[in-house]
Amino acid sequence: MLVGMTGMGGGSLMTPLLILVFGIQPVTAIGTDIFYSAITKTVGGWRHLKMRTAKLDLVLWMAVGSVPAAVGGVFLIDLLGNAVGQDRLDEIVYALLGGTLLMVGLITLARALIIRGLIEERDDFKIEHRHRVAAVVIGATTGFVIGITSAGSGTVIAILLITLFRLSPRRVVGTDIVHAAVLLWAAGIAHWIGGNVDFGLAGTILLGSVPGVVIGAALSARAPQGVLRTALGLVLVGSGIVTVQKGDPTLWPIAAVVAAIGLGLIIYAPRWYAKRRARDGAGKPDIPVEATG
């Protein structure tokens, strides 16, 4: 229901629940979560497509970056496992997942408490070259993180859709869920090939998630988004704190700092480019028009 209503809460909540509550091995929890989320968000995406809330040209350009990056992230996990062993890999994944959850939680709180009131939102816009570049970069960076940790497919991308493209909430949710379905299928198939998916567990989760996402999509226009996002942000920060305690203590701060810097660069770069274009355009001299006899 959270995914259907807000586009968030799938990987960010399910993966730590599988690890911390049910004791599932981290890499298997991530692979299973991504696989079940792909099916769940496909159902939710279909509902949002029927409601025409997804901006499909933006989905396409984000997927250009996110699909190959997510597959690359999955295969990087397999390479690390072969290089350092399963126990060391678990410590690394705990640290990366915990750091990511902390950042996603803080981003969610910022979206609920600060950003929403500062940005003038819109339902649609014409995609230009700078929008395409920004969409591909967003897809590539978030796709790589999602392939490794499964966290952030809804939250991080949603905050970028708001801050960069100023989309209204209903367009953010629809665009985010449809893109996540494409991205998660690519990452889910890669995890399947890598042997990281527990199909019995995924099937059990789907018994609740499929009807839940349909109900959530129907309620998305009426749900108290601010309250839900605030509560979700607090839960994510809490689960991130618990998760990092099980991982390598030197890695999670690095993961959180890198995520914060990367997010800042992604948000600021298009604004810097737009200001530079405006400044260059203002500095060009007018071309005189020759008089004709």
PDB file of N, CA and C in Angstrom, residues 200-254:
ATOM      1  N   GLY A 200      10.309 -18.941  -3.148  1.00  0.00           N
ATOM      2  CA  GLY A 200       9.240 -19.233  -2.194  1.00  0.00           C
ATOM      3  C   GLY A 200       8.938 -18.036  -1.319  1.00  0.00           C
ATOM      4  N   LEU A 201       9.976 -17.379  -0.835  1.00  0.00           N
ATOM      5  CA  LEU A 201       9.805 -16.181  -0.022  1.00  0.00           C
ATOM      6  C   LEU A 201       9.173 -15.057  -0.832  1.00  0.00           C
ATOM      7  N   ALA A 202       9.644 -14.883  -2.076  1.00  0.00           N
ATOM      8  CA  ALA A 202       9.085 -13.828  -2.934  1.00  0.00           C
ATOM      9  C   ALA A 202       7.603 -14.063  -3.185  1.00  0.00           C
ATOM     10  N   GLY A 203       7.221 -15.325  -3.429  1.00  0.00           N
ATOM     11  CA  GLY A 203       5.805 -15.639  -3.666  1.00  0.00           C
ATOM     12  C   GLY A 203       4.943 -15.341  -2.461  1.00  0.00           C
ATOM     13  N   THR A 204       5.461 -15.627  -1.258  1.00  0.00           N
ATOM     14  CA  THR A 204       4.708 -15.352  -0.038  1.00  0.00           C
ATOM     15  C   THR A 204       4.480 -13.851   0.146  1.00  0.00           C
ATOM     16  N   ILE A 205       5.517 -13.059  -0.109  1.00  0.00           N
ATOM     17  CA  ILE A 205       5.392 -11.597   0.011  1.00  0.00           C
ATOM     18  C   ILE A 205       4.387 -11.062  -1.004  1.00  0.00           C
ATOM     19  N   LEU A 206       4.409 -11.632  -2.210  1.00  0.00           N
ATOM     20  CA  LEU A 206       3.520 -11.152  -3.274  1.00  0.00           C
ATOM     21  C   LEU A 206       2.048 -11.350  -2.932  1.00  0.00           C
ATOM     22  N   LEU A 207       1.734 -12.344  -2.101  1.00  0.00           N
ATOM     23  CA  LEU A 207       0.335 -12.559  -1.703  1.00  0.00           C
ATOM     24  C   LEU A 207      -0.247 -11.318  -1.035  1.00  0.00           C
ATOM     25  N   GLY A 208       0.602 -10.559  -0.352  1.00  0.00           N
ATOM     26  CA  GLY A 208       0.130  -9.319   0.257  1.00  0.00           C
ATOM     27  C   GLY A 208       0.412  -8.096  -0.572  1.00  0.00           C
ATOM     28  N   SER A 209       1.534  -8.098  -1.283  1.00  0.00           N
ATOM     29  CA  SER A 209       1.970  -6.863  -1.940  1.00  0.00           C
ATOM     30  C   SER A 209       1.154  -6.523  -3.183  1.00  0.00           C
ATOM     31  N   VAL A 210       0.721  -7.512  -3.948  1.00  0.00           N
ATOM     32  CA  VAL A 210      -0.011  -7.219  -5.186  1.00  0.00           C
ATOM     33  C   VAL A 210      -1.359  -6.555  -4.890  1.00  0.00           C
ATOM     34  N   PRO A 211      -2.211  -7.145  -4.038  1.00  0.00           N
ATOM     35  CA  PRO A 211      -3.450  -6.412  -3.720  1.00  0.00           C
ATOM     36  C   PRO A 211      -3.174  -5.109  -2.981  1.00  0.00           C
ATOM     37  N   GLY A 212      -2.104  -5.084  -2.170  1.00  0.00           N
ATOM     38  CA  GLY A 212      -1.784  -3.865  -1.438  1.00  0.00           C
ATOM     39  C   GLY A 212      -1.438  -2.714  -2.355  1.00  0.00           C
ATOM     40  N   VAL A 213      -0.652  -2.968  -3.409  1.00  0.00           N
ATOM     41  CA  VAL A 213      -0.244  -1.878  -4.302  1.00  0.00           C
ATOM     42  C   VAL A 213      -1.420  -1.387  -5.142  1.00  0.00           C
ATOM     43  N   VAL A 214      -2.361  -2.285  -5.477  1.00  0.00           N
ATOM     44  CA  VAL A 214      -3.554  -1.859  -6.216  1.00  0.00           C
ATOM     45  C   VAL A 214      -4.400  -0.925  -5.359  1.00  0.00           C
ATOM     46  N   ILE A 215      -4.589  -1.298  -4.095  1.00  0.00           N
ATOM     47  CA  ILE A 215      -5.357  -0.453  -3.179  1.00  0.00           C
ATOM     48  C   ILE A 215      -4.638   0.877  -2.960  1.00  0.00           C
ATOM     49  N   GLY A 216      -3.320   0.816  -2.782  1.00  0.00           N
ATOM     50  CA  GLY A 216      -2.547   2.038  -2.557  1.00  0.00           C
ATOM     51  C   GLY A 216      -2.605   2.997  -3.729  1.00  0.00           C
ATOM     52  N   ALA A 217      -2.536   2.454  -4.962  1.00  0.00           N
ATOM     53  CA  ALA A 217      -2.625   3.309  -6.150  1.00  0.00           C
ATOM     54  C   ALA A 217      -3.972   4.013  -6.211  1.00  0.00           C
ATOM     55  N   ALA A 218      -5.025   3.290  -5.849  1.00  0.00           N
ATOM     56  CA  ALA A 218      -6.364   3.898  -5.867  1.00  0.00           C
ATOM     57  C   ALA A 218      -6.498   4.985  -4.802  1.00  0.00           C
ATOM     58  N   LEU A 219      -5.741   4.837  -3.695  1.00  0.00           N
ATOM     59  CA  LEU A 219      -5.825   5.806  -2.605  1.00  0.00           C
ATOM     60  C   LEU A 219      -4.810   6.941  -2.726  1.00  0.00           C
ATOM     61  N   SER A 220      -3.953   6.899  -3.765  1.00  0.00           N
ATOM     62  CA  SER A 220      -2.820   7.822  -3.835  1.00  0.00           C
ATOM     63  C   SER A 220      -3.241   9.288  -3.863  1.00  0.00           C
ATOM     64  N   ALA A 221      -4.396   9.575  -4.447  1.00  0.00           N
ATOM     65  CA  ALA A 221      -4.834  10.975  -4.533  1.00  0.00           C
ATOM     66  C   ALA A 221      -5.384  11.486  -3.204  1.00  0.00           C
ATOM     67  N   ARG A 222      -5.800  10.553  -2.310  1.00  0.00           N
ATOM     68  CA  ARG A 222      -6.440  10.969  -1.059  1.00  0.00           C
ATOM     69  C   ARG A 222      -5.588  10.711   0.184  1.00  0.00           C
ATOM     70  N   ALA A 223      -4.463  10.000   0.029  1.00  0.00           N
ATOM     71  CA  ALA A 223      -3.642   9.646   1.185  1.00  0.00           C
ATOM     72  C   ALA A 223      -2.948  10.880   1.760  1.00  0.00           C
ATOM     73  N   PRO A 224      -2.783  10.945   3.080  1.00  0.00           N
ATOM     74  CA  PRO A 224      -2.059  12.076   3.705  1.00  0.00           C
ATOM     75  C   PRO A 224      -0.560  11.932   3.459  1.00  0.00           C
ATOM     76  N   GLN A 225      -0.091  12.421   2.312  1.00  0.00           N
ATOM     77  CA  GLN A 225       1.276  12.174   1.874  1.00  0.00           C
ATOM     78  C   GLN A 225       2.316  12.689   2.879  1.00  0.00           C
ATOM     79  N   GLY A 226       2.109  13.868   3.419  1.00  0.00           N
ATOM     80  CA  GLY A 226       3.090  14.438   4.333  1.00  0.00           C
ATOM     81  C   GLY A 226       3.277  13.584   5.576  1.00  0.00           C
ATOM     82  N   VAL A 227       2.183  13.129   6.159  1.00  0.00           N
ATOM     83  CA  VAL A 227       2.254  12.294   7.367  1.00  0.00           C
ATOM     84  C   VAL A 227       2.929  10.962   7.056  1.00  0.00           C
ATOM     85  N   LEU A 228       2.536  10.346   5.931  1.00  0.00           N
ATOM     86  CA  LEU A 228       3.124   9.060   5.558  1.00  0.00           C
ATOM     87  C   LEU A 228       4.626   9.178   5.331  1.00  0.00           C
ATOM     88  N   ARG A 229       5.051  10.226   4.614  1.00  0.00           N
ATOM     89  CA  ARG A 229       6.469  10.379   4.314  1.00  0.00           C
ATOM     90  C   ARG A 229       7.283  10.670   5.565  1.00  0.00           C
ATOM     91  N   THR A 230       6.722  11.462   6.475  1.00  0.00           N
ATOM     92  CA  THR A 230       7.433  11.740   7.720  1.00  0.00           C
ATOM     93  C   THR A 230       7.634  10.463   8.527  1.00  0.00           C
ATOM     94  N   ALA A 231       6.568   9.681   8.673  1.00  0.00           N
ATOM     95  CA  ALA A 231       6.669   8.424   9.409  1.00  0.00           C
ATOM     96  C   ALA A 231       7.639   7.463   8.733  1.00  0.00           C
ATOM     97  N   LEU A 232       7.558   7.382   7.397  1.00  0.00           N
ATOM     98  CA  LEU A 232       8.452   6.494   6.658  1.00  0.00           C
ATOM     99  C   LEU A 232       9.903   6.934   6.820  1.00  0.00           C
ATOM    100  N   GLY A 233      10.170   8.237   6.767  1.00  0.00           N
ATOM    101  CA  GLY A 233      11.525   8.744   6.938  1.00  0.00           C
ATOM    102  C   GLY A 233      12.105   8.368   8.290  1.00  0.00           C
ATOM    103  N   LEU A 234      11.294   8.490   9.346  1.00  0.00           N
ATOM    104  CA  LEU A 234      11.766   8.133  10.683  1.00  0.00           C
ATOM    105  C   LEU A 234      12.074   6.643  10.785  1.00  0.00           C
ATOM    106  N   VAL A 235      11.210   5.816  10.195  1.00  0.00           N
ATOM    107  CA  VAL A 235      11.437   4.365  10.216  1.00  0.00           C
ATOM    108  C   VAL A 235      12.714   4.008   9.460  1.00  0.00           C
ATOM    109  N   LEU A 236      12.946   4.655   8.309  1.00  0.00           N
ATOM    110  CA  LEU A 236      14.138   4.368   7.506  1.00  0.00           C
ATOM    111  C   LEU A 236      15.416   4.749   8.240  1.00  0.00           C
ATOM    112  N   VAL A 237      15.408   5.905   8.910  1.00  0.00           N
ATOM    113  CA  VAL A 237      16.581   6.312   9.685  1.00  0.00           C
ATOM    114  C   VAL A 237      16.846   5.297  10.799  1.00  0.00           C
ATOM    115  N   GLY A 238      15.782   4.867  11.473  1.00  0.00           N
ATOM    116  CA  GLY A 238      15.942   3.873  12.534  1.00  0.00           C
ATOM    117  C   GLY A 238      16.485   2.555  12.026  1.00  0.00           C
ATOM    118  N   SER A 239      15.938   2.064  10.908  1.00  0.00           N
ATOM    119  CA  SER A 239      16.424   0.803  10.359  1.00  0.00           C
ATOM    120  C   SER A 239      17.852   0.938   9.835  1.00  0.00           C
ATOM    121  N   GLY A 240      18.200   2.124   9.330  1.00  0.00           N
ATOM    122  CA  GLY A 240      19.573   2.352   8.882  1.00  0.00           C
ATOM    123  C   GLY A 240      20.552   2.284  10.041  1.00  0.00           C
ATOM    124  N   ILE A 241      20.181   2.871  11.188  1.00  0.00           N
ATOM    125  CA  ILE A 241      21.051   2.850  12.370  1.00  0.00           C
ATOM    126  C   ILE A 241      21.272   1.412  12.841  1.00  0.00           C
ATOM    127  N   VAL A 242      20.205   0.613  12.862  1.00  0.00           N
ATOM    128  CA  VAL A 242      20.332  -0.782  13.289  1.00  0.00           C
ATOM    129  C   VAL A 242      21.178  -1.576  12.297  1.00  0.00           C
ATOM    130  N   THR A 243      20.984  -1.332  11.002  1.00  0.00           N
ATOM    131  CA  THR A 243      21.680  -2.113   9.981  1.00  0.00           C
ATOM    132  C   THR A 243      23.180  -1.827   9.971  1.00  0.00           C
ATOM    133  N   VAL A 244      23.573  -0.559  10.112  1.00  0.00           N
ATOM    134  CA  VAL A 244      24.999  -0.238  10.043  1.00  0.00           C
ATOM    135  C   VAL A 244      25.775  -0.862  11.194  1.00  0.00           C
ATOM    136  N   GLN A 245      25.097  -1.139  12.305  1.00  0.00           N
ATOM    137  CA  GLN A 245      25.784  -1.747  13.441  1.00  0.00           C
ATOM    138  C   GLN A 245      26.217  -3.182  13.152  1.00  0.00           C
ATOM    139  N   LYS A 246      25.624  -3.800  12.121  1.00  0.00           N
ATOM    140  CA  LYS A 246      25.984  -5.165  11.761  1.00  0.00           C
ATOM    141  C   LYS A 246      27.055  -5.207  10.675  1.00  0.00           C
ATOM    142  N   GLY A 247      27.419  -4.036  10.126  1.00  0.00           N
ATOM    143  CA  GLY A 247      28.356  -3.990   9.009  1.00  0.00           C
ATOM    144  C   GLY A 247      29.718  -3.474   9.391  1.00  0.00           C
ATOM    145  N   ASP A 248      30.556  -3.293   8.387  1.00  0.00           N
ATOM    146  CA  ASP A 248      31.898  -2.753   8.575  1.00  0.00           C
ATOM    147  C   ASP A 248      31.784  -1.296   9.021  1.00  0.00           C
ATOM    148  N   PRO A 249      32.302  -0.951  10.220  1.00  0.00           N
ATOM    149  CA  PRO A 249      32.114   0.418  10.733  1.00  0.00           C
ATOM    150  C   PRO A 249      32.843   1.488   9.933  1.00  0.00           C
ATOM    151  N   THR A 250      33.804   1.093   9.098  1.00  0.00           N
ATOM    152  CA  THR A 250      34.539   2.097   8.321  1.00  0.00           C
ATOM    153  C   THR A 250      33.876   2.399   6.985  1.00  0.00           C
ATOM    154  N   LEU A 251      32.939   1.552   6.558  1.00  0.00           N
ATOM    155  CA  LEU A 251      32.378   1.713   5.214  1.00  0.00           C
ATOM    156  C   LEU A 251      31.104   2.532   5.176  1.00  0.00           C
ATOM    157  N   TRP A 252      30.218   2.367   6.185  1.00  0.00           N
ATOM    158  CA  TRP A 252      28.915   3.018   6.053  1.00  0.00           C
ATOM    159  C   TRP A 252      28.999   4.546   6.060  1.00  0.00           C
ATOM    160  N   PRO A 253      29.901   5.167   6.857  1.00  0.00           N
ATOM    161  CA  PRO A 253      29.978   6.633   6.741  1.00  0.00           C
ATOM    162  C   PRO A 253      30.430   7.075   5.357  1.00  0.00           C
ATOM    163  N   ILE A 254      31.344   6.301   4.756  1.00  0.00           N
ATOM    164  CA  ILE A 254      31.798   6.629   3.398  1.00  0.00           C
ATOM    165  C   ILE A 254      30.634   6.539   2.421  1.00  0.00           C
TER     166      ILE A 254
END
